CSV table of C-alpha atoms in Angstrom, one decimal:
chain,number,residue,atom,x,y,z
A,4,MET,CA,10.7,-22.1,-2.2
A,5,LYS,CA,8.5,-23.5,-5.0
A,6,ILE,CA,4.8,-23.1,-4.2
A,7,GLU,CA,1.7,-24.7,-5.8
A,8,GLN,CA,-1.2,-22.8,-4.2
A,9,TYR,CA,-4.7,-24.2,-4.5
A,10,VAL,CA,-7.6,-21.9,-3.6
A,11,MET,CA,-11.3,-22.7,-3.3
A,12,ALA,CA,-14.2,-20.7,-2.0
A,13,TYR,CA,-17.7,-21.8,-1.2
A,14,GLY,CA,-20.9,-19.8,-0.4
A,15,VAL,CA,-22.7,-20.2,2.9
A,16,GLU,CA,-25.4,-18.3,4.9
A,17,GLN,CA,-23.7,-15.1,6.1
A,18,ASP,CA,-25.8,-15.0,9.3
A,19,ARG,CA,-24.2,-18.3,10.4
A,20,LEU,CA,-20.8,-16.9,9.9
A,21,ARG,CA,-21.7,-13.8,12.0
A,22,ALA,CA,-22.7,-16.2,14.8
A,23,ILE,CA,-19.2,-17.7,15.1
A,24,LEU,CA,-16.9,-14.7,14.5
A,25,PRO,CA,-15.0,-13.3,17.5
A,26,ASP,CA,-16.0,-10.0,18.9
A,27,GLY,CA,-14.7,-7.1,16.9
A,28,TYR,CA,-14.8,-8.8,13.5
A,29,GLU,CA,-17.4,-8.1,10.9
A,30,SER,CA,-18.3,-10.6,8.1
A,31,LEU,CA,-17.8,-9.1,4.6
A,32,ARG,CA,-19.4,-11.7,2.5
A,33,PRO,CA,-21.0,-15.2,2.8
A,34,VAL,CA,-17.8,-17.2,1.9
A,35,LEU,CA,-15.6,-19.8,3.5
A,36,ARG,CA,-12.3,-20.4,1.7
A,37,PHE,CA,-9.4,-22.9,1.6
A,38,ASN,CA,-5.9,-22.0,0.7
A,39,ALA,CA,-3.9,-25.2,0.2
A,40,GLU,CA,-0.2,-25.3,-0.6
A,41,ILE,CA,2.4,-27.8,-1.7
A,42,ARG,CA,5.8,-26.5,-0.8
A,43,ASP,CA,8.9,-27.7,-2.6
A,44,ASP,CA,6.9,-30.8,-3.9
A,45,ARG,CA,7.0,-32.4,-0.4
A,46,SER,CA,5.0,-30.5,2.3
A,47,GLY,CA,1.3,-29.9,2.3
A,48,TYR,CA,-0.4,-27.0,4.2
A,49,ILE,CA,-4.0,-25.7,4.3
A,50,GLU,CA,-5.6,-22.6,5.8
A,51,PHE,CA,-9.4,-22.3,6.3
A,52,ASN,CA,-10.7,-18.8,6.5
A,53,THR,CA,-13.5,-16.2,5.9
A,54,ALA,CA,-13.6,-12.6,4.7
A,55,VAL,CA,-13.8,-10.0,7.5
A,56,GLU,CA,-13.1,-6.4,8.6
A,57,LYS,CA,-11.6,-5.3,11.9
A,58,ASP,CA,-10.5,-1.9,12.9
A,59,GLY,CA,-10.6,-0.7,9.3
A,60,LYS,CA,-8.5,-3.6,7.9
A,61,ARG,CA,-10.1,-5.9,5.4
A,62,GLY,CA,-8.9,-9.4,4.7
A,63,TRP,CA,-9.4,-13.0,5.9
A,64,ILE,CA,-9.5,-14.4,9.4
A,65,ASN,CA,-7.9,-17.8,9.8
A,66,ILE,CA,-10.3,-20.3,11.4
A,67,GLY,CA,-7.8,-23.1,11.3
A,68,PHE,CA,-4.7,-24.4,9.6
A,69,TRP,CA,-2.9,-27.7,9.1
A,70,ASP,CA,0.8,-28.2,8.4
A,71,GLY,CA,2.1,-31.5,7.2
A,72,MET,CA,-1.1,-32.1,5.2
A,73,ARG,CA,-1.1,-35.3,3.2
A,74,PHE,CA,-1.5,-34.9,-0.6
A,75,VAL,CA,-1.6,-37.2,-3.6
A,76,ARG,CA,-1.3,-36.1,-7.3
A,77,THR,CA,-2.8,-38.2,-10.0
A,78,GLY,CA,-2.4,-36.5,-13.4
A,79,LYS,CA,-4.1,-33.1,-13.2
A,80,LYS,CA,-5.9,-34.0,-9.9
A,81,THR,CA,-4.5,-33.2,-6.5
A,82,VAL,CA,-6.2,-34.4,-3.3
A,83,PHE,CA,-5.4,-33.1,0.2
A,84,LYS,CA,-6.7,-35.2,3.2
A,85,ASN,CA,-6.5,-35.4,6.9
A,86,GLU,CA,-8.8,-36.6,9.7
A,87,LEU,CA,-11.2,-33.6,9.3
A,88,LEU,CA,-11.2,-32.8,5.6
A,89,GLU,CA,-10.8,-34.2,2.1
A,90,ILE,CA,-10.5,-31.7,-0.8
A,91,SER,CA,-9.6,-32.3,-4.5
A,92,PHE,CA,-8.6,-29.9,-7.2
A,93,THR,CA,-8.5,-30.9,-10.9
A,94,GLY,CA,-6.9,-28.5,-13.3
A,95,VAL,CA,-9.1,-27.8,-16.4
A,96,GLY,CA,-6.3,-26.3,-18.6
A,97,ILE,CA,-7.9,-22.8,-18.7
A,98,GLU,CA,-5.7,-20.0,-17.4
A,99,GLY,CA,-6.6,-16.5,-16.3
A,100,SER,CA,-6.3,-14.0,-13.5
A,101,CYS,CA,-7.8,-14.4,-10.0
A,102,PRO,CA,-11.2,-12.9,-9.3
A,103,ALA,CA,-10.7,-9.3,-8.0
A,104,GLU,CA,-10.2,-9.1,-4.3
A,105,LYS,CA,-9.7,-5.4,-3.8
A,106,ASP,CA,-10.4,-5.6,-0.1
A,107,ASN,CA,-7.8,-8.2,0.8
A,108,GLU,CA,-5.1,-6.5,2.9
A,109,GLY,CA,-4.0,-9.8,4.5
A,110,CYS,CA,-5.0,-12.4,7.0
A,111,PHE,CA,-5.7,-12.3,10.7
A,112,PHE,CA,-4.4,-15.1,12.8
A,113,ILE,CA,-5.8,-15.3,16.3
A,114,GLY,CA,-5.0,-17.6,19.3
A,115,GLU,CA,-2.8,-16.7,22.2
A,116,GLY,CA,-2.6,-13.2,20.6
A,117,GLU,CA,-3.5,-11.7,17.3
A,118,GLU,CA,-1.2,-11.4,14.3
A,119,PHE,CA,-2.0,-9.7,11.0
A,120,ARG,CA,0.0,-10.9,7.9
A,121,SER,CA,-0.1,-8.7,4.9
A,122,ALA,CA,-1.4,-10.2,1.6
A,123,GLU,CA,1.2,-11.8,-0.6
A,124,LYS,CA,1.4,-10.3,-4.1
A,125,ILE,CA,1.1,-13.1,-6.7
A,126,THR,CA,1.3,-12.1,-10.4
A,127,ALA,CA,1.4,-15.5,-12.0
A,128,ASN,CA,-1.6,-16.7,-14.0
A,129,LYS,CA,-3.9,-19.1,-12.4
A,130,GLU,CA,-5.2,-22.4,-13.8
A,131,PHE,CA,-8.9,-22.8,-13.1
A,132,CYS,CA,-9.9,-26.1,-11.4
A,133,ASP,CA,-12.8,-28.3,-10.7
A,134,CYS,CA,-13.1,-28.9,-7.0
A,135,GLU,CA,-14.8,-31.2,-4.6
A,136,PHE,CA,-14.6,-31.1,-0.8
A,137,ARG,CA,-16.1,-32.9,2.2
A,138,TRP,CA,-15.7,-32.2,5.9
A,139,LEU,CA,-15.2,-35.6,7.6
A,140,ILE,CA,-17.1,-34.7,10.7
A,141,GLU,CA,-20.7,-35.3,11.7
A,142,ASP,CA,-23.0,-32.9,9.7
A,143,GLY,CA,-19.9,-31.6,7.9
A,144,ALA,CA,-20.5,-29.5,4.8
A,145,PHE,CA,-19.7,-30.8,1.3
A,146,GLY,CA,-19.8,-29.4,-2.2
A,147,LYS,CA,-18.7,-29.7,-5.8
A,148,SER,CA,-17.9,-27.0,-8.4
A,149,ILE,CA,-20.1,-26.5,-11.4
A,150,GLY,CA,-17.4,-25.4,-13.8
A,151,GLU,CA,-17.7,-21.6,-13.5
A,152,THR,CA,-16.7,-18.9,-11.1
A,153,LEU,CA,-19.6,-17.3,-9.2
A,154,PRO,CA,-19.7,-14.1,-7.2
A,155,ALA,CA,-20.5,-13.7,-3.5
A,156,TYR,CA,-22.4,-10.6,-2.4
A,157,PRO,CA,-22.9,-9.4,1.2
A,158,GLU,CA,-26.3,-10.4,2.7
A,159,GLU,CA,-28.5,-8.3,5.0
A,160,ILE,CA,-29.2,-9.9,8.4
A,161,LYS,CA,-32.2,-12.2,8.2
A,162,ASN,CA,-31.6,-14.6,11.0
A,163,THR,CA,-30.1,-14.3,14.4
A,164,TYR,CA,-28.3,-17.4,15.7
A,165,SER,CA,-26.9,-18.1,19.1
A,166,LYS,CA,-23.3,-17.1,19.5
A,167,LYS,CA,-20.9,-20.1,19.0
A,168,ALA,CA,-17.2,-20.6,19.5
A,169,PHE,CA,-14.9,-19.6,16.7
A,170,THR,CA,-13.8,-23.2,15.8
A,171,VAL,CA,-13.1,-25.2,12.7
A,172,GLU,CA,-15.9,-27.6,13.7
A,173,ASN,CA,-18.5,-24.9,14.0
A,174,ALA,CA,-17.6,-23.4,10.7
A,175,ALA,CA,-17.4,-26.8,9.0
A,176,ILE,CA,-21.0,-27.6,9.7
A,177,ILE,CA,-22.3,-24.5,8.0
A,178,PRO,CA,-23.9,-25.9,4.9
A,179,CYS,CA,-22.3,-25.2,1.5
A,180,ARG,CA,-24.7,-23.5,-0.9
A,181,GLN,CA,-22.3,-23.8,-3.8
A,182,VAL,CA,-18.6,-23.9,-4.6
A,183,LEU,CA,-17.9,-20.5,-6.0
A,184,GLY,CA,-14.7,-21.2,-7.8
A,185,SER,CA,-11.2,-22.7,-7.5
A,186,TYR,CA,-7.8,-22.4,-9.1
A,187,VAL,CA,-4.1,-23.3,-8.7
A,188,VAL,CA,-1.2,-20.9,-9.1
A,189,LYS,CA,2.5,-21.8,-9.2
A,190,PHE,CA,5.2,-19.4,-8.1
A,191,GLU,CA,8.4,-19.0,-6.1
A,192,ARG,CA,8.2,-17.6,-2.6
């Protein structure tokens, strides 16, 4: 299967992430991330997740995902959109490797049960992108990249927020501090 994978991460207040995580999961850094894919040039898919640790495993916990996501390409720009989210990626023609993610063993999917999927090894070069996103819900976060890749460091607890449900809507209203980086990578799965 031919894959175009678009990835974008944005910085948020880590204490707000802690307030929505399910019991047993620990936030690793103040980041929310989108993994969007175009599969065989016809099917769009997006995952929305954050970096966590549980029972000694480090990776990402999936907050939500959408299959059959609409996408439109115009030149170097690709836009994904549904009733909750609009996100665009524009390739800038600069290739490189992905920022180091030494603590990514895979992704936790929860729901009726819990499933852990091991991280996929991708060796193809990435093309860096400019990115802009907007959650299309009341008080939804929005952000735009500034043309560079920025780090995200763990934050000490400063604020204690009331526990909230682990939902896309509760994560989507956590304000974006800054888009930290985005890229596209093309490979065969």
